PDB file of C-alpha atoms in Angstrom:
ATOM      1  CA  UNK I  12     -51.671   4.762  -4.745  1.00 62.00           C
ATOM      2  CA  UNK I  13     -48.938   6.846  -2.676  1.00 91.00           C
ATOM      3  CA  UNK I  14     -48.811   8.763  -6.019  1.00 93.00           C
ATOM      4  CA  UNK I  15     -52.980   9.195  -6.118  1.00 96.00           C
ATOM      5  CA  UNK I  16     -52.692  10.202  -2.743  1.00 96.00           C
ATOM      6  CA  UNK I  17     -49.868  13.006  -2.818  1.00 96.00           C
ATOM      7  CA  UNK I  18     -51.623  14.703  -6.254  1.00 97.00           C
ATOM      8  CA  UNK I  19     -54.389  14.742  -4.018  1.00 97.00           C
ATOM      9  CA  UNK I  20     -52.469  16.801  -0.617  1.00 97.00           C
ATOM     10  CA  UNK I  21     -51.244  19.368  -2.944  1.00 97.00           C
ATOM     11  CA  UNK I  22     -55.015  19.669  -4.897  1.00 97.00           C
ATOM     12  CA  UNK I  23     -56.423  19.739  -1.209  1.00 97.00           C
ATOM     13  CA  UNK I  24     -53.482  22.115   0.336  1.00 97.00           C
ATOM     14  CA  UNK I  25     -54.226  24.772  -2.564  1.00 96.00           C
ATOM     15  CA  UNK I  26     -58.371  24.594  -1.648  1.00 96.00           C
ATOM     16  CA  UNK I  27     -57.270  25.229   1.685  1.00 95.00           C
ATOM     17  CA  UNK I  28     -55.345  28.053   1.345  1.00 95.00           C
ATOM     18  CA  UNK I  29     -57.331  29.630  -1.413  1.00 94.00           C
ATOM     19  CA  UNK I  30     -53.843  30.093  -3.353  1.00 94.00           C
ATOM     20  CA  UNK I  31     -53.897  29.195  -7.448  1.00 94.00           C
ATOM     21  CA  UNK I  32     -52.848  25.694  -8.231  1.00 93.00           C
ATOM     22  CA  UNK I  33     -49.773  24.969 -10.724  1.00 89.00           C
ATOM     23  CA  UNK I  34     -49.855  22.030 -13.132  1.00 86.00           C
ATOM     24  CA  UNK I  35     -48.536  18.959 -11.505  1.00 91.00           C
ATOM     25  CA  UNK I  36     -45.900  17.791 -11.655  1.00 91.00           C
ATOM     26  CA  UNK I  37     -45.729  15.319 -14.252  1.00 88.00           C
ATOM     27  CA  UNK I  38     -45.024  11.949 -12.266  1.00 91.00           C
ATOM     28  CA  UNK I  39     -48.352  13.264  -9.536  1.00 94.00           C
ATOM     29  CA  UNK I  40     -50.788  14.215 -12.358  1.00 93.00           C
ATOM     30  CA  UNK I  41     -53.501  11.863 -13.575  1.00 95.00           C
ATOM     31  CA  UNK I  42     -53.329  10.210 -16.966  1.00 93.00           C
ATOM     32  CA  UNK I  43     -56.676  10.012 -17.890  1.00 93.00           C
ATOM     33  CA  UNK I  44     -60.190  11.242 -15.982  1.00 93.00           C
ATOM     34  CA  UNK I  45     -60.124   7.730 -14.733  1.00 94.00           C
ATOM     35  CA  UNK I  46     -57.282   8.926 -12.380  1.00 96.00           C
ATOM     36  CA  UNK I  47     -58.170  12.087 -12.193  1.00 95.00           C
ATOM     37  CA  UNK I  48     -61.982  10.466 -10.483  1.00 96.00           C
ATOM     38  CA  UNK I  49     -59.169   8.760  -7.914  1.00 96.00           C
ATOM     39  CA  UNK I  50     -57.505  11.466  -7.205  1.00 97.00           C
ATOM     40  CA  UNK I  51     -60.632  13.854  -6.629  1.00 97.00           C
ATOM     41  CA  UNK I  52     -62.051  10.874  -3.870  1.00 97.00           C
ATOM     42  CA  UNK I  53     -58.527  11.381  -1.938  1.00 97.00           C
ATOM     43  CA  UNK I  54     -59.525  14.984  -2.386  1.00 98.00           C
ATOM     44  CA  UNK I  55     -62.436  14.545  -0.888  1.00 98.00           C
ATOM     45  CA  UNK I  56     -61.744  12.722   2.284  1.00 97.00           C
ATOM     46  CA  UNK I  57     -58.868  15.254   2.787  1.00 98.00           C
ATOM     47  CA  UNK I  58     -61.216  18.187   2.913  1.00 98.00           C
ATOM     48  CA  UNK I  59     -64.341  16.734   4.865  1.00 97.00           C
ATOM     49  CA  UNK I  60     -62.697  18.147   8.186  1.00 96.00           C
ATOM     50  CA  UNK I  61     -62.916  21.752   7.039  1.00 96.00           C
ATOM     51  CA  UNK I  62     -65.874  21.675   4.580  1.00 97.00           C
ATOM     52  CA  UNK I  63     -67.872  19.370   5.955  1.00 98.00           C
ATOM     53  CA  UNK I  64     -69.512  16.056   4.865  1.00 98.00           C
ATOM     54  CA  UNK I  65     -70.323  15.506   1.125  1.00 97.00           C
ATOM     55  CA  UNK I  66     -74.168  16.344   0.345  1.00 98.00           C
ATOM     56  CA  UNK I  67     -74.045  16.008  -3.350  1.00 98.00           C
ATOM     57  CA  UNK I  68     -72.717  16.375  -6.479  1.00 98.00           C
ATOM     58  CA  UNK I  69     -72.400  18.991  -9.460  1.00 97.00           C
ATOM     59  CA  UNK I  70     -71.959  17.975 -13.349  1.00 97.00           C
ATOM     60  CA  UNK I  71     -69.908  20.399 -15.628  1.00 91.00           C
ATOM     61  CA  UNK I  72     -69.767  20.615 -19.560  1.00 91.00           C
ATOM     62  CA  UNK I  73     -73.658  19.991 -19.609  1.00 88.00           C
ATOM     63  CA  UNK I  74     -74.198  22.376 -22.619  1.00 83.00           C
ATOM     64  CA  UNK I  75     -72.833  23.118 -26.020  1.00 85.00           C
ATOM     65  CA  UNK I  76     -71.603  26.821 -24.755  1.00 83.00           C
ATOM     66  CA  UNK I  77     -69.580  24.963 -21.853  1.00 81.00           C
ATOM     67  CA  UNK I  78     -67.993  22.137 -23.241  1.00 85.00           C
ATOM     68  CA  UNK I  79     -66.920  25.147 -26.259  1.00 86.00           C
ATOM     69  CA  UNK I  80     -65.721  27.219 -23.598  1.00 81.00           C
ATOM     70  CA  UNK I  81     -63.874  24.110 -21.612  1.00 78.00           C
ATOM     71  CA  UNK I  82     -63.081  22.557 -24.735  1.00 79.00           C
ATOM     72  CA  UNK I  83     -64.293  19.883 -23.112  1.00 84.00           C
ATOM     73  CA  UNK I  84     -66.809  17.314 -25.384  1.00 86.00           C
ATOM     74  CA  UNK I  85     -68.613  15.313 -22.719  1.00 88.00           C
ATOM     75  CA  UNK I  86     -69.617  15.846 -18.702  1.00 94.00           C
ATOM     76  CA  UNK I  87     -67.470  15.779 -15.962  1.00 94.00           C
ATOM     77  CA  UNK I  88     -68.714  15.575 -12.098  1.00 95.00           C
ATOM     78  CA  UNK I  89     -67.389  16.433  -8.996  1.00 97.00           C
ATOM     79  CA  UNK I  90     -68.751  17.022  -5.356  1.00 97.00           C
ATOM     80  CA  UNK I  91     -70.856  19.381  -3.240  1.00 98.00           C
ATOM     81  CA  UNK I  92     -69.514  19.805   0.687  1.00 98.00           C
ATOM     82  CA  UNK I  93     -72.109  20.691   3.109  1.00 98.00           C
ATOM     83  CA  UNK I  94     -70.372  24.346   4.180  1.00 98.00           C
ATOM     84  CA  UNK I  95     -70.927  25.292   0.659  1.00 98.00           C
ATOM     85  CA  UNK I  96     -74.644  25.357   0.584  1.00 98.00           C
ATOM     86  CA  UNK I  97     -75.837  28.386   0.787  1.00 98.00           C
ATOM     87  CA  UNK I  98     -79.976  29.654   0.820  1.00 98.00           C
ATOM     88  CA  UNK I  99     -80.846  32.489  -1.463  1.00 98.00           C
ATOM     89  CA  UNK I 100     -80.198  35.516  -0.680  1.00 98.00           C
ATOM     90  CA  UNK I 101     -76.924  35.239   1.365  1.00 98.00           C
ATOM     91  CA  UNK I 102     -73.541  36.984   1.335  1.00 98.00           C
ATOM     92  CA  UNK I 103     -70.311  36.122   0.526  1.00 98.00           C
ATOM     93  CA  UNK I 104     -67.101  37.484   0.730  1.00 98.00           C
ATOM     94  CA  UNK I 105     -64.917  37.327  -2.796  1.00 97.00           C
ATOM     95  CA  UNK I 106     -62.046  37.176  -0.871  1.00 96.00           C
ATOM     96  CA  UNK I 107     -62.608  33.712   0.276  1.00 96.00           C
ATOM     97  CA  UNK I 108     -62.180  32.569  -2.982  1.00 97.00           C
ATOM     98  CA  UNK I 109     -59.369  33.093  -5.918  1.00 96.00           C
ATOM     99  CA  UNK I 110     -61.776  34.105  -8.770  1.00 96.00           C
ATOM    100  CA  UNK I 111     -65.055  33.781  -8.413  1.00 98.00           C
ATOM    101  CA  UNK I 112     -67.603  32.948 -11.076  1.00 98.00           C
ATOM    102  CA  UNK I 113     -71.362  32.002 -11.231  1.00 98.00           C
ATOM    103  CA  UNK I 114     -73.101  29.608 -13.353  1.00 97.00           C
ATOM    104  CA  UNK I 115     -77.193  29.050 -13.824  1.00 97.00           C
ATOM    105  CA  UNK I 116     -78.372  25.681 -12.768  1.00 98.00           C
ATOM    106  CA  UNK I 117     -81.382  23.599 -12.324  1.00 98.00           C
ATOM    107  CA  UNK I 118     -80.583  21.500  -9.174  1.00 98.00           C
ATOM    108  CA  UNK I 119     -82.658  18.438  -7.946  1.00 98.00           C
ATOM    109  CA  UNK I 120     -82.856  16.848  -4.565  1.00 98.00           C
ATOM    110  CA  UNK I 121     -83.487  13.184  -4.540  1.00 98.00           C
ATOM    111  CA  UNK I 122     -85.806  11.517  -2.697  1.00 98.00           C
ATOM    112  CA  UNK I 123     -84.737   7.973  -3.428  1.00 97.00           C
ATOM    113  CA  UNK I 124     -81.177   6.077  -3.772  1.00 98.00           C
ATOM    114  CA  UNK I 125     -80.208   4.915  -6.708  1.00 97.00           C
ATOM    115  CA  UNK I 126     -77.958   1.810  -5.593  1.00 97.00           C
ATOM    116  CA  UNK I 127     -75.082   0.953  -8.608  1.00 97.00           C
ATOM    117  CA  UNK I 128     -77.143  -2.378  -8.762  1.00 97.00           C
ATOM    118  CA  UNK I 129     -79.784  -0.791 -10.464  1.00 96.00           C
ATOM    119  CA  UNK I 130     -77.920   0.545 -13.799  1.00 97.00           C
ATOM    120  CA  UNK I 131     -77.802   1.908 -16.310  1.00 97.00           C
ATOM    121  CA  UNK I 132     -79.621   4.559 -15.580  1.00 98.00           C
ATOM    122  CA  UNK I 133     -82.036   6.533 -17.949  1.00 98.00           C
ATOM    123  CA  UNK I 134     -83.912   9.766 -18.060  1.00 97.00           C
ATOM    124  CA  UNK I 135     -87.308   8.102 -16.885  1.00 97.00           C
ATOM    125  CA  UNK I 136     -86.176   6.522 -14.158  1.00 96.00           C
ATOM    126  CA  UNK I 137     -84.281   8.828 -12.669  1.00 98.00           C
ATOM    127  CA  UNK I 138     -87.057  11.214 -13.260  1.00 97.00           C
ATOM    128  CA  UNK I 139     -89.454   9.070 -10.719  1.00 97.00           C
ATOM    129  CA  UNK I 140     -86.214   9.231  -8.036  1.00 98.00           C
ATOM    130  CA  UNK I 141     -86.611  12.975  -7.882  1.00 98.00           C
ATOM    131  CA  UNK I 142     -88.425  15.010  -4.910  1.00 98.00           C
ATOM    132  CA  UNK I 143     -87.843  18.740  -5.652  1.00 98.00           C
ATOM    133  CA  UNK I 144     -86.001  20.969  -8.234  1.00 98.00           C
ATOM    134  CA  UNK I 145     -84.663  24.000  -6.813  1.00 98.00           C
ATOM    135  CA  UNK I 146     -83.127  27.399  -8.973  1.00 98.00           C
ATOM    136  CA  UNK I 147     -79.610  27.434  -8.545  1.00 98.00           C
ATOM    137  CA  UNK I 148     -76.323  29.024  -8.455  1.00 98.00           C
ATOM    138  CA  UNK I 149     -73.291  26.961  -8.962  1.00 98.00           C
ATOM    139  CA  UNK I 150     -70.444  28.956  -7.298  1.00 98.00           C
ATOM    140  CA  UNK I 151     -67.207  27.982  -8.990  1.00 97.00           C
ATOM    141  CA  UNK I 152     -63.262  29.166  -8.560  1.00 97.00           C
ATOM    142  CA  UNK I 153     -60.828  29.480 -11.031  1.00 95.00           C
ATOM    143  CA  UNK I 154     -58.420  28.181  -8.607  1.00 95.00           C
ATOM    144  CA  UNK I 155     -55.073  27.766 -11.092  1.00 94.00           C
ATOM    145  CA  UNK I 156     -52.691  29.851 -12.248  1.00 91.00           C
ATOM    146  CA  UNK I 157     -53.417  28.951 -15.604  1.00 89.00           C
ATOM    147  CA  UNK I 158     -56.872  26.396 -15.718  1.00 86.00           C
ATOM    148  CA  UNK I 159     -56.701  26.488 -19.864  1.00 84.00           C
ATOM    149  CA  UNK I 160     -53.193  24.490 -19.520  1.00 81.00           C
ATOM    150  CA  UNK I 161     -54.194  22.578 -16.530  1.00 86.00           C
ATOM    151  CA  UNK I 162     -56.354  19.270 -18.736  1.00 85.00           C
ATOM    152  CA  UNK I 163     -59.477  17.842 -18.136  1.00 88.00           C
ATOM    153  CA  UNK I 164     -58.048  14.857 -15.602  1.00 92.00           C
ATOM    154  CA  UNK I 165     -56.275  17.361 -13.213  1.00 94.00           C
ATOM    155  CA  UNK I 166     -59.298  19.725 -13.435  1.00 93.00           C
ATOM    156  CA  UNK I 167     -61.604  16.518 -12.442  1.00 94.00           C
ATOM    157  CA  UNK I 168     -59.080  16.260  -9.834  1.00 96.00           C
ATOM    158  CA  UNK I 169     -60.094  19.249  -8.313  1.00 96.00           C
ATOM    159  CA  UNK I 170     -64.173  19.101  -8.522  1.00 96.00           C
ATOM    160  CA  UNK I 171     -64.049  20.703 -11.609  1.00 92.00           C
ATOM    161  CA  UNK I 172     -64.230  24.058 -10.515  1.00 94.00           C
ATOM    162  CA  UNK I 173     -66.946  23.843  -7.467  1.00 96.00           C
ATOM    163  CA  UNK I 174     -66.715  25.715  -4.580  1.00 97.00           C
ATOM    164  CA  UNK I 175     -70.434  25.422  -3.525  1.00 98.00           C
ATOM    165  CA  UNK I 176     -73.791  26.446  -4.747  1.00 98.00           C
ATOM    166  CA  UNK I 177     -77.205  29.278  -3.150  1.00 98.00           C
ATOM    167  CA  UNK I 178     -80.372  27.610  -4.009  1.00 98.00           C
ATOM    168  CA  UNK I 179     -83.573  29.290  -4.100  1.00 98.00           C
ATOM    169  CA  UNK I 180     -87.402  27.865  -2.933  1.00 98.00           C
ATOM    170  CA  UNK I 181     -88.027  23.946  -3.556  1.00 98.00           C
ATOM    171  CA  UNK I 182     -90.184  23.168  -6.276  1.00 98.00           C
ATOM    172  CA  UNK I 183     -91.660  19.644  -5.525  1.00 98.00           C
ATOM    173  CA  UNK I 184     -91.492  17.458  -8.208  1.00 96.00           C
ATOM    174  CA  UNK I 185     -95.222  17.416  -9.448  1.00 95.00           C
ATOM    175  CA  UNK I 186     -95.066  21.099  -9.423  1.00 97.00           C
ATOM    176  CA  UNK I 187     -92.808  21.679 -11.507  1.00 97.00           C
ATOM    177  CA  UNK I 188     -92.761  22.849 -15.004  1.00 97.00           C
ATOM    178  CA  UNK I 189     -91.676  21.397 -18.391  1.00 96.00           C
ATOM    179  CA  UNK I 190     -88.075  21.612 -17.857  1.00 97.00           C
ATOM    180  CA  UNK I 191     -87.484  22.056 -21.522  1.00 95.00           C
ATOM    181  CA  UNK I 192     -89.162  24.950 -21.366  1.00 92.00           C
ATOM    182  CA  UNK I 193     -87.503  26.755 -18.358  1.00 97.00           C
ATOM    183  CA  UNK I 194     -85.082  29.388 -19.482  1.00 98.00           C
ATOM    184  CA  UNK I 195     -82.334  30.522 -17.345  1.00 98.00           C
ATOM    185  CA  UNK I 196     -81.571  34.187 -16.625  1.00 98.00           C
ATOM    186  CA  UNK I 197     -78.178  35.443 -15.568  1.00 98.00           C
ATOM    187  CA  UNK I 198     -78.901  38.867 -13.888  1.00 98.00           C
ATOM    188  CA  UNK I 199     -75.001  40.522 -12.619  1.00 98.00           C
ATOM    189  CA  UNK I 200     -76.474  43.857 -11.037  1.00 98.00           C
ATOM    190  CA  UNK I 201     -79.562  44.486 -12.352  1.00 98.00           C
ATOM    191  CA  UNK I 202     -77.990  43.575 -16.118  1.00 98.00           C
ATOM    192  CA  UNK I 203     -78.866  40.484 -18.200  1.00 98.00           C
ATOM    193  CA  UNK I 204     -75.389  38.777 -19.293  1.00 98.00           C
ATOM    194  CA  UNK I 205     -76.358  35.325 -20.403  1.00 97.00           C
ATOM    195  CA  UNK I 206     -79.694  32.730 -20.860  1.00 97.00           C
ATOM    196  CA  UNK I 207     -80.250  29.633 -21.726  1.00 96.00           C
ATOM    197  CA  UNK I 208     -83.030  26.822 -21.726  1.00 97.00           C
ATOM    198  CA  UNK I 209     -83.427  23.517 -19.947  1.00 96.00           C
ATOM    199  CA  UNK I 210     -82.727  22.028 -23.131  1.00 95.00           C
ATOM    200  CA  UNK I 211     -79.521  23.466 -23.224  1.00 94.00           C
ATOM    201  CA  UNK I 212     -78.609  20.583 -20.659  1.00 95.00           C
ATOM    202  CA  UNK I 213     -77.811  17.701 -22.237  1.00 94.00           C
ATOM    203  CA  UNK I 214     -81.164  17.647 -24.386  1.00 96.00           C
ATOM    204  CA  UNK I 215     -82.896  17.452 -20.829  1.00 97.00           C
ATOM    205  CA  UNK I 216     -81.337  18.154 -17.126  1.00 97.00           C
ATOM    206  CA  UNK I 217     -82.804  14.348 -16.287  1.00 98.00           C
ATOM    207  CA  UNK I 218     -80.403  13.425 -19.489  1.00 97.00           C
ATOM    208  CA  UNK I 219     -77.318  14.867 -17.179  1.00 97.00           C
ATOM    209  CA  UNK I 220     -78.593  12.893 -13.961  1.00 98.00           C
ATOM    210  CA  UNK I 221     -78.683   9.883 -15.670  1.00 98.00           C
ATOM    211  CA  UNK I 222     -74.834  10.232 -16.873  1.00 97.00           C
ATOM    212  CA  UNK I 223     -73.785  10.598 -13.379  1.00 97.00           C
ATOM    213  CA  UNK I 224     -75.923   7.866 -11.924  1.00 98.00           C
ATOM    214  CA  UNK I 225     -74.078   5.577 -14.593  1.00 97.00           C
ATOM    215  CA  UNK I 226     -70.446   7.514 -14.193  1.00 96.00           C
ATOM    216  CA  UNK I 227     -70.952   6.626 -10.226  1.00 97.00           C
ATOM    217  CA  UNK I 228     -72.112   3.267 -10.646  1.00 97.00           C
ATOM    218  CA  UNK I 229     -68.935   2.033 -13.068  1.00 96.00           C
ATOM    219  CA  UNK I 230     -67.069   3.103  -9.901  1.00 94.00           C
ATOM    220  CA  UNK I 231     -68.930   1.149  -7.995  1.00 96.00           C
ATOM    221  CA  UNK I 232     -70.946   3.873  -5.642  1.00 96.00           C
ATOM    222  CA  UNK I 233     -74.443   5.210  -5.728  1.00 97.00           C
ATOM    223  CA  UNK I 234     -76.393   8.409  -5.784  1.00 98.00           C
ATOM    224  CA  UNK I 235     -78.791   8.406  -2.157  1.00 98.00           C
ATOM    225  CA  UNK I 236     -81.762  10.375  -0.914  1.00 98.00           C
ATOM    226  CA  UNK I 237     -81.320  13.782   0.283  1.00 98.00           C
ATOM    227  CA  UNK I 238     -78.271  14.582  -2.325  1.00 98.00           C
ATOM    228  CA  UNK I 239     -78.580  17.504  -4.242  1.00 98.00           C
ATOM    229  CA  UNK I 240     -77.171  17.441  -7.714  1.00 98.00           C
ATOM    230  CA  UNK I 241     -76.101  20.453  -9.843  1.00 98.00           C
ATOM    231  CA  UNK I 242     -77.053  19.409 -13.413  1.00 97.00           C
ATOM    232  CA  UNK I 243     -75.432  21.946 -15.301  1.00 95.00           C
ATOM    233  CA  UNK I 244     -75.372  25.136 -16.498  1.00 95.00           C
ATOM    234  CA  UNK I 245     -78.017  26.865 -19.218  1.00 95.00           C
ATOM    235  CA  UNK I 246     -75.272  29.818 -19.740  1.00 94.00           C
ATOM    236  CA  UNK I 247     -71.215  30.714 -19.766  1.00 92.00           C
ATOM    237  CA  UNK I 248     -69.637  30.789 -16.533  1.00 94.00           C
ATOM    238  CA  UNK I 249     -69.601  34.537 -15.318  1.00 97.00           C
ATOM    239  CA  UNK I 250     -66.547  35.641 -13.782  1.00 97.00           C
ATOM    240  CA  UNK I 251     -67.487  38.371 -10.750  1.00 98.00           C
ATOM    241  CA  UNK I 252     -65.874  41.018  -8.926  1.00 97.00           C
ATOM    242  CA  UNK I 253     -65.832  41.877  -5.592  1.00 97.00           C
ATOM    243  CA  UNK I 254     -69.428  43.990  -4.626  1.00 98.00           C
ATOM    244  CA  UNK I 255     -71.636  42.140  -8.021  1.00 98.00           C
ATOM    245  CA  UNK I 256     -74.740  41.219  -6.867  1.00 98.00           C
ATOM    246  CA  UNK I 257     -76.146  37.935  -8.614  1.00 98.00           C
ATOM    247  CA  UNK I 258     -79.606  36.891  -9.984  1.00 98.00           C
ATOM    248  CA  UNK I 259     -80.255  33.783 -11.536  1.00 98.00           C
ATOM    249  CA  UNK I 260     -84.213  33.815 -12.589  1.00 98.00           C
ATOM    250  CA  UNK I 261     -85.469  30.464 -13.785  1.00 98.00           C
ATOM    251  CA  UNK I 262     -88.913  30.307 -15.211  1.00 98.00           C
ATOM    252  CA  UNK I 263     -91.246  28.603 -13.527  1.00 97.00           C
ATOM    253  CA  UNK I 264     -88.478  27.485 -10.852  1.00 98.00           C
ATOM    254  CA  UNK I 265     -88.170  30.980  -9.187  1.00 98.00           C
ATOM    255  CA  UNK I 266     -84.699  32.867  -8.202  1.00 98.00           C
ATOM    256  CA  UNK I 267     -81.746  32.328  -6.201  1.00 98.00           C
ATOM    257  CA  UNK I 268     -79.423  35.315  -5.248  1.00 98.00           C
ATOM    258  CA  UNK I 269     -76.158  35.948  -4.114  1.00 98.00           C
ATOM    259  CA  UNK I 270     -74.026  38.732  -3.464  1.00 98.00           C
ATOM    260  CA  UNK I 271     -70.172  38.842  -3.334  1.00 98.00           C
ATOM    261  CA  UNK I 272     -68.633  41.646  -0.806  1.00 96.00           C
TER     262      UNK I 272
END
């Protein structure tokens, strides 16, 4: 545990100070995800004083053109702090991050738990535990000095990238469209750069809710009403640059904007 716990102050330190993370060193990084999940909840309650309580929870490597990119075959999750939800149409400043990038997401706020007593988890049922999809940008940070040498249990570690997320109008549940048939548009001033479908995410973004219901629940914790959950991205992360205004346009869903001073 001491060892869980100091992986986790110099993770935390380096979020803190928006200054690019190392590898660790090799007796403080994590083994497998397994640690690396135990290491990112030490994360967590380290940086609740500055960020803010935890409101949700975003899931990476979602689609075939992430986990390619990652090199990373399956989802990972990691958490959403209330000080980094953001409604559309805000501003940013690029500075307060150490490389910025946007992803294309179909978030969902939940409008009943889901207790670990009631898994596994499928598609259908988590369906019926939704109360509003919203278009969404995941912000994330390439936070490392190198993240393609930094492996998949140090990157859980770290929430897997997220540094927060600008959601656009609710779309209550009955509402809302065939999610398979939503396609995402990544807009970077005024220029497409990347779409994708809703079936781009894990077969279906309910598919991707249902993995971390279950990944929670082996841990022994829960998913609750009021979270909001990131499902994944329809396109490649874009990297951004200080004065790029962002679009993403989700059929059916609506927009979300943000742009980075």
């Amino acid at each position: 545990m001491d060892n869980i716990l100091a992986a986790a102050k110099v993770i935390a330190a380096a979020r803190r100070g928006r200054t690019a993370l190392n590898s660790l060193d090799a007796e403080l990084a994590p083994r497998d995800e397994t640690e690396g999940y135990r290491i990112q909840r030490a994360v967590h309650d380290l940086l609740l004083p500055q960020f803010g309580p935890m409101v949700g929870y975003k899931i990476g490597c979602t689609s075939a053109v992430m986990q390619q990119y990652l090199g990373i075959p399956h989802p990972c999750g990691g958490g959403v702090f209330a000080k980094g939800v953001h409604d559309s149409g805000t501003q940013l400043a690029a500075a307060d991050f150490v490389r910025v990038g946007v992803e294309c997401e179909i978030a969902v706020k939940l409008g009943r738990d889901m207790p670990p007593s009631e898994a596994p988890f499928t598609a259908e049922w988590v369906a019926e535990a939704i109360e509003a999809y919203y278009p969404a940008i995941e912000i994330v940070d390439d936070r490392y000095v190198k993240w393609e040498t930094m492996g998949a249990p140090t990157l859980v570690a770290d929430d897997f990238f997220a540094a927060g997320c600008v959601l656009g109008g609710a779309v209550s549940r009955n509402s809302a469209p065939d999610l398979l048939a939503v396609t995402g548009r990544a807009v970077i001033n005024g220029k497409q750069v990347g779409q994708g479908t809703g079936a781009d995410v894990l077969g279906h973004p309910h598919n991707a809710l249902a993995w971390l219901a279950n990944h929670l629940a082996s841990e022994g914790k829960g998913l609750h009403a009021g979270q909001i959950v990131l499902t994944g991205s329809l396109v490649k992360t874009i990297w951004l640059n200080a004065g790029d205004k962002v679009v993403m346009e989700l059929s059916g869903l609506g927009n979300a904007s943000v742009t980075f001073a």
